[in-house]
Short mmCIF file of N, CA, C and O in Angstrom, two decimals:
data_model
loop_
_atom_site.label_atom_id
_atom_site.label_comp_id
_atom_site.label_asym_id
_atom_site.label_seq_id
_atom_site.Cartn_x
_atom_site.Cartn_y
_atom_site.Cartn_z
N MET A 74 1.46 5.91 11.63
CA MET A 74 0.10 5.73 11.12
C MET A 74 -0.74 5.18 12.26
O MET A 74 -0.37 4.20 12.91
N ASP A 75 -1.86 5.79 12.47
CA ASP A 75 -2.81 5.37 13.49
C ASP A 75 -3.57 4.13 12.98
O ASP A 75 -4.04 4.14 11.84
N PRO A 76 -3.69 3.07 13.78
CA PRO A 76 -4.42 1.88 13.32
C PRO A 76 -5.87 2.18 12.92
O PRO A 76 -6.46 1.46 12.14
N GLY A 77 -6.43 3.28 13.43
CA GLY A 77 -7.80 3.65 13.09
C GLY A 77 -7.91 4.52 11.85
O GLY A 77 -9.01 4.77 11.35
N GLY A 78 -6.77 4.99 11.33
CA GLY A 78 -6.78 5.82 10.13
C GLY A 78 -7.18 5.01 8.91
O GLY A 78 -6.94 3.80 8.84
N LYS A 79 -7.80 5.67 7.95
CA LYS A 79 -8.24 5.00 6.71
C LYS A 79 -7.39 5.50 5.54
O LYS A 79 -7.73 6.47 4.88
N PRO A 80 -6.27 4.81 5.30
CA PRO A 80 -5.37 5.27 4.24
C PRO A 80 -5.95 5.05 2.84
O PRO A 80 -6.69 4.11 2.59
N HIS A 81 -5.60 5.98 1.96
CA HIS A 81 -5.97 5.85 0.55
C HIS A 81 -4.84 6.45 -0.29
O HIS A 81 -4.09 7.31 0.18
N LEU A 82 -4.71 5.95 -1.51
CA LEU A 82 -3.69 6.49 -2.40
C LEU A 82 -3.98 7.95 -2.69
O LEU A 82 -5.15 8.35 -2.79
N VAL A 83 -2.93 8.74 -2.84
CA VAL A 83 -3.12 10.13 -3.23
C VAL A 83 -3.71 10.14 -4.64
O VAL A 83 -3.49 9.20 -5.42
N PRO A 84 -4.45 11.19 -4.99
CA PRO A 84 -5.12 11.21 -6.30
C PRO A 84 -4.18 11.04 -7.50
O PRO A 84 -4.58 10.48 -8.51
N LYS A 85 -2.95 11.47 -7.38
CA LYS A 85 -2.02 11.39 -8.50
C LYS A 85 -1.37 10.01 -8.66
O LYS A 85 -0.66 9.76 -9.62
N ALA A 86 -1.59 9.09 -7.72
CA ALA A 86 -0.95 7.77 -7.73
C ALA A 86 -1.86 6.71 -8.34
O ALA A 86 -3.07 6.72 -8.15
N ARG A 87 -1.25 5.79 -9.08
CA ARG A 87 -1.97 4.66 -9.69
C ARG A 87 -1.16 3.39 -9.51
O ARG A 87 0.04 3.38 -9.69
N LEU A 88 -1.86 2.31 -9.16
CA LEU A 88 -1.23 0.99 -9.09
C LEU A 88 -1.46 0.27 -10.41
O LEU A 88 -2.59 0.23 -10.90
N ARG A 89 -0.43 -0.29 -10.97
CA ARG A 89 -0.54 -1.02 -12.22
C ARG A 89 0.38 -2.24 -12.19
O ARG A 89 1.46 -2.20 -11.60
N PHE A 90 -0.07 -3.30 -12.86
CA PHE A 90 0.79 -4.47 -13.03
C PHE A 90 1.53 -4.30 -14.35
O PHE A 90 0.91 -4.06 -15.39
N ASP A 91 2.84 -4.38 -14.31
CA ASP A 91 3.67 -4.23 -15.51
C ASP A 91 4.03 -5.62 -16.02
O ASP A 91 4.79 -6.36 -15.38
N LYS A 92 3.47 -5.99 -17.17
CA LYS A 92 3.73 -7.31 -17.74
C LYS A 92 5.19 -7.50 -18.11
O LYS A 92 5.73 -8.59 -17.98
N VAL A 93 5.83 -6.45 -18.59
CA VAL A 93 7.23 -6.55 -19.00
C VAL A 93 8.13 -6.85 -17.80
O VAL A 93 8.98 -7.73 -17.85
N ARG A 94 7.92 -6.11 -16.71
CA ARG A 94 8.74 -6.31 -15.52
C ARG A 94 8.22 -7.45 -14.65
O ARG A 94 8.89 -7.89 -13.73
N GLY A 95 6.98 -7.85 -14.90
CA GLY A 95 6.39 -8.94 -14.13
C GLY A 95 6.11 -8.59 -12.69
O GLY A 95 6.22 -9.44 -11.80
N GLY A 96 5.74 -7.33 -12.45
CA GLY A 96 5.48 -6.92 -11.07
C GLY A 96 4.60 -5.70 -11.00
O GLY A 96 4.30 -5.06 -12.01
N ASP A 97 4.18 -5.39 -9.79
CA ASP A 97 3.34 -4.22 -9.57
C ASP A 97 4.18 -2.96 -9.50
O ASP A 97 5.29 -2.97 -8.96
N MET A 98 3.61 -1.89 -10.03
CA MET A 98 4.26 -0.60 -10.07
C MET A 98 3.33 0.45 -9.48
O MET A 98 2.12 0.38 -9.67
N LEU A 99 3.91 1.41 -8.79
CA LEU A 99 3.17 2.57 -8.34
C LEU A 99 3.58 3.71 -9.25
O LEU A 99 4.75 4.08 -9.30
N LEU A 100 2.61 4.23 -9.98
CA LEU A 100 2.88 5.30 -10.93
C LEU A 100 2.53 6.64 -10.30
O LEU A 100 1.41 6.85 -9.84
N LEU A 101 3.51 7.52 -10.30
CA LEU A 101 3.35 8.87 -9.77
C LEU A 101 3.86 9.84 -10.83
O LEU A 101 4.62 9.43 -11.72
N PRO A 102 3.48 11.10 -10.76
CA PRO A 102 4.02 12.05 -11.73
C PRO A 102 5.55 12.03 -11.73
O PRO A 102 6.17 12.15 -10.67
N GLU A 103 6.12 11.80 -12.89
CA GLU A 103 7.57 11.80 -13.10
C GLU A 103 8.31 10.78 -12.25
O GLU A 103 9.50 10.92 -11.97
N ARG A 104 7.61 9.72 -11.85
CA ARG A 104 8.24 8.71 -11.00
C ARG A 104 7.49 7.39 -11.09
O ARG A 104 6.27 7.37 -11.12
N VAL A 105 8.24 6.30 -11.12
CA VAL A 105 7.66 4.97 -11.09
C VAL A 105 8.38 4.19 -10.00
O VAL A 105 9.61 4.19 -9.93
N VAL A 106 7.60 3.54 -9.13
CA VAL A 106 8.17 2.77 -8.03
C VAL A 106 7.81 1.31 -8.25
O VAL A 106 6.64 0.96 -8.34
N GLN A 107 8.84 0.47 -8.35
CA GLN A 107 8.60 -0.97 -8.48
C GLN A 107 8.35 -1.52 -7.07
O GLN A 107 9.16 -1.32 -6.17
N LEU A 108 7.20 -2.17 -6.89
CA LEU A 108 6.79 -2.64 -5.58
C LEU A 108 7.07 -4.13 -5.40
O LEU A 108 6.94 -4.90 -6.36
N ASN A 109 7.39 -4.52 -4.18
CA ASN A 109 7.48 -5.95 -3.90
C ASN A 109 6.06 -6.45 -3.61
O ASN A 109 5.11 -5.66 -3.53
N THR A 110 5.91 -7.73 -3.45
CA THR A 110 4.59 -8.34 -3.27
C THR A 110 3.87 -7.79 -2.04
O THR A 110 2.68 -7.48 -2.10
N SER A 111 4.57 -7.64 -0.95
CA SER A 111 3.96 -7.15 0.29
C SER A 111 3.47 -5.71 0.15
O SER A 111 2.35 -5.38 0.54
N SER A 112 4.31 -4.86 -0.40
CA SER A 112 3.94 -3.46 -0.59
C SER A 112 2.73 -3.32 -1.49
O SER A 112 1.81 -2.54 -1.21
N ALA A 113 2.71 -4.07 -2.57
CA ALA A 113 1.58 -4.01 -3.50
C ALA A 113 0.30 -4.50 -2.82
O ALA A 113 -0.77 -3.89 -2.99
N ALA A 114 0.40 -5.56 -2.02
CA ALA A 114 -0.78 -6.08 -1.33
C ALA A 114 -1.35 -5.05 -0.37
O ALA A 114 -2.57 -4.87 -0.27
N ILE A 115 -0.48 -4.35 0.34
CA ILE A 115 -0.94 -3.31 1.27
C ILE A 115 -1.58 -2.16 0.51
O ILE A 115 -2.70 -1.74 0.82
N LEU A 116 -0.90 -1.66 -0.51
CA LEU A 116 -1.42 -0.50 -1.24
C LEU A 116 -2.73 -0.80 -1.97
O LEU A 116 -3.57 0.09 -2.10
N ARG A 117 -2.90 -2.04 -2.43
CA ARG A 117 -4.16 -2.40 -3.08
C ARG A 117 -5.35 -2.25 -2.14
O ARG A 117 -6.47 -2.00 -2.59
N LEU A 118 -5.11 -2.41 -0.86
CA LEU A 118 -6.18 -2.31 0.13
C LEU A 118 -6.40 -0.89 0.64
O LEU A 118 -7.33 -0.63 1.39
N CYS A 119 -5.57 0.03 0.23
CA CYS A 119 -5.68 1.43 0.67
C CYS A 119 -6.65 2.18 -0.23
O CYS A 119 -6.27 2.91 -1.14
N ASP A 120 -7.94 1.98 0.06
CA ASP A 120 -8.97 2.63 -0.75
C ASP A 120 -9.82 3.62 0.04
O ASP A 120 -10.82 4.13 -0.45
N GLY A 121 -9.42 3.88 1.28
CA GLY A 121 -10.13 4.84 2.11
C GLY A 121 -11.34 4.28 2.82
O GLY A 121 -11.99 4.99 3.58
N THR A 122 -11.66 3.01 2.60
CA THR A 122 -12.82 2.41 3.26
C THR A 122 -12.42 1.54 4.45
O THR A 122 -13.24 1.24 5.30
N ARG A 123 -11.16 1.12 4.49
CA ARG A 123 -10.67 0.24 5.56
C ARG A 123 -9.70 1.00 6.46
O ARG A 123 -8.90 1.80 5.98
N THR A 124 -9.74 0.69 7.74
CA THR A 124 -8.74 1.24 8.64
C THR A 124 -7.44 0.47 8.45
O THR A 124 -7.43 -0.64 7.88
N ALA A 125 -6.36 1.03 8.97
CA ALA A 125 -5.08 0.32 8.91
C ALA A 125 -5.18 -1.01 9.65
O ALA A 125 -4.60 -2.01 9.22
N ALA A 126 -5.93 -1.04 10.74
CA ALA A 126 -6.12 -2.29 11.49
C ALA A 126 -6.89 -3.31 10.65
O ALA A 126 -6.57 -4.51 10.67
N GLU A 127 -7.89 -2.87 9.90
CA GLU A 127 -8.64 -3.78 9.02
C GLU A 127 -7.78 -4.28 7.87
O GLU A 127 -7.89 -5.44 7.46
N ILE A 128 -6.92 -3.42 7.36
CA ILE A 128 -5.99 -3.84 6.29
C ILE A 128 -5.07 -4.93 6.84
O ILE A 128 -4.86 -5.97 6.20
N THR A 129 -4.56 -4.72 8.03
CA THR A 129 -3.69 -5.72 8.66
C THR A 129 -4.43 -7.04 8.85
O THR A 129 -3.89 -8.11 8.51
N ALA A 130 -5.65 -6.98 9.36
CA ALA A 130 -6.43 -8.21 9.59
C ALA A 130 -6.68 -8.95 8.29
O ALA A 130 -6.59 -10.18 8.23
N LYS A 131 -6.99 -8.22 7.21
CA LYS A 131 -7.23 -8.86 5.90
C LYS A 131 -5.96 -9.53 5.40
O LYS A 131 -6.01 -10.66 4.90
N LEU A 132 -4.84 -8.86 5.51
CA LEU A 132 -3.57 -9.44 5.06
C LEU A 132 -3.21 -10.68 5.88
O LEU A 132 -2.75 -11.68 5.32
N GLU A 133 -3.43 -10.62 7.18
CA GLU A 133 -3.15 -11.78 8.02
C GLU A 133 -4.04 -12.96 7.63
O GLU A 133 -3.57 -14.09 7.60
N ALA A 134 -5.29 -12.68 7.29
CA ALA A 134 -6.19 -13.75 6.85
C ALA A 134 -5.77 -14.28 5.48
O ALA A 134 -5.71 -15.49 5.27
N ASP A 135 -5.48 -13.38 4.56
CA ASP A 135 -5.11 -13.78 3.19
C ASP A 135 -3.82 -14.60 3.17
O ASP A 135 -3.70 -15.55 2.39
N PHE A 136 -2.85 -14.22 4.00
CA PHE A 136 -1.56 -14.90 4.00
C PHE A 136 -1.44 -15.94 5.11
O PHE A 136 -0.36 -16.51 5.32
N GLU A 137 -2.55 -16.17 5.83
CA GLU A 137 -2.61 -17.17 6.90
C GLU A 137 -1.45 -17.04 7.88
O GLU A 137 -0.71 -17.99 8.13
N THR A 138 -1.32 -15.83 8.42
CA THR A 138 -0.28 -15.55 9.40
C THR A 138 -0.81 -14.51 10.37
O THR A 138 -1.91 -14.01 10.21
N ASP A 139 -0.01 -14.20 11.38
CA ASP A 139 -0.38 -13.13 12.29
C ASP A 139 0.87 -12.34 12.65
O ASP A 139 1.96 -12.67 12.22
N GLY A 140 0.66 -11.26 13.39
CA GLY A 140 1.81 -10.45 13.80
C GLY A 140 2.30 -9.48 12.75
O GLY A 140 3.45 -9.07 12.79
N LEU A 141 1.44 -9.09 11.81
CA LEU A 141 1.85 -8.19 10.74
C LEU A 141 1.65 -6.71 11.07
O LEU A 141 2.06 -5.84 10.29
N SER A 142 1.04 -6.42 12.19
CA SER A 142 0.65 -5.05 12.51
C SER A 142 1.81 -4.06 12.44
O SER A 142 1.70 -3.01 11.80
N ASP A 143 2.91 -4.37 13.08
CA ASP A 143 4.05 -3.44 13.09
C ASP A 143 4.58 -3.19 11.68
O ASP A 143 4.91 -2.06 11.31
N ASP A 144 4.68 -4.26 10.88
CA ASP A 144 5.18 -4.13 9.51
C ASP A 144 4.24 -3.30 8.65
O ASP A 144 4.68 -2.43 7.89
N VAL A 145 2.94 -3.57 8.75
CA VAL A 145 1.96 -2.85 7.93
C VAL A 145 1.92 -1.38 8.34
O VAL A 145 1.98 -0.49 7.48
N LEU A 146 1.85 -1.11 9.64
CA LEU A 146 1.81 0.28 10.10
C LEU A 146 3.09 1.01 9.75
O LEU A 146 3.06 2.18 9.35
N GLY A 147 4.22 0.35 9.86
CA GLY A 147 5.50 0.95 9.48
C GLY A 147 5.54 1.29 8.01
O GLY A 147 5.99 2.39 7.62
N PHE A 148 5.07 0.36 7.17
CA PHE A 148 5.05 0.63 5.73
C PHE A 148 4.12 1.80 5.42
O PHE A 148 4.45 2.68 4.62
N LEU A 149 2.94 1.82 6.05
CA LEU A 149 1.99 2.90 5.79
C LEU A 149 2.53 4.26 6.24
O LEU A 149 2.31 5.27 5.58
N ARG A 150 3.27 4.28 7.36
CA ARG A 150 3.91 5.53 7.80
C ARG A 150 4.90 6.01 6.75
O ARG A 150 4.94 7.18 6.38
N GLU A 151 5.71 5.08 6.27
CA GLU A 151 6.71 5.42 5.26
C GLU A 151 6.04 5.88 3.96
O GLU A 151 6.48 6.85 3.34
N ALA A 152 4.98 5.18 3.56
CA ALA A 152 4.27 5.56 2.34
C ALA A 152 3.65 6.95 2.48
O ALA A 152 3.63 7.72 1.52
N ARG A 153 3.16 7.27 3.67
CA ARG A 153 2.60 8.61 3.89
C ARG A 153 3.71 9.66 3.81
O ARG A 153 3.53 10.71 3.20
N GLU A 154 4.86 9.37 4.41
CA GLU A 154 5.98 10.32 4.37
C GLU A 154 6.46 10.55 2.94
O GLU A 154 6.89 11.66 2.61
N LYS A 155 6.39 9.53 2.11
CA LYS A 155 6.82 9.65 0.71
C LYS A 155 5.74 10.29 -0.17
O LYS A 155 5.98 10.53 -1.35
N GLY A 156 4.56 10.52 0.40
CA GLY A 156 3.50 11.15 -0.36
C GLY A 156 2.69 10.20 -1.22
O GLY A 156 2.03 10.63 -2.16
N TRP A 157 2.71 8.90 -0.90
CA TRP A 157 1.96 7.92 -1.69
C TRP A 157 0.54 7.75 -1.19
O TRP A 157 -0.36 7.46 -1.97
N VAL A 158 0.34 7.87 0.14
CA VAL A 158 -0.99 7.69 0.73
C VAL A 158 -1.31 8.84 1.67
O VAL A 158 -0.41 9.55 2.15
N ARG A 159 -2.59 8.99 1.92
CA ARG A 159 -3.12 9.94 2.91
C ARG A 159 -4.08 9.19 3.81
O ARG A 159 -4.57 8.13 3.45
N THR A 160 -4.40 9.80 4.95
CA THR A 160 -5.43 9.22 5.82
C THR A 160 -6.55 10.21 5.99
O THR A 160 -6.41 11.37 5.73
#
């Protein structure tokens, strides 16, 4: 994933909080993916208006840390390969 790319969820994907499971879920046709906190935080910011670098900066500010770029870009690459996001 290019840091300048603006990732967004594919049209068929929806993020939802599942009260029963107590966690975020990514809903896709014929598939449900239970997300961990980090994955959900990244995907929530994938709305096509922010670059991957801006998503990283926001997460670093929100979680009061730095050095997340490799992890965020790696996750976004994997999410794109799985068909969850586009740029």
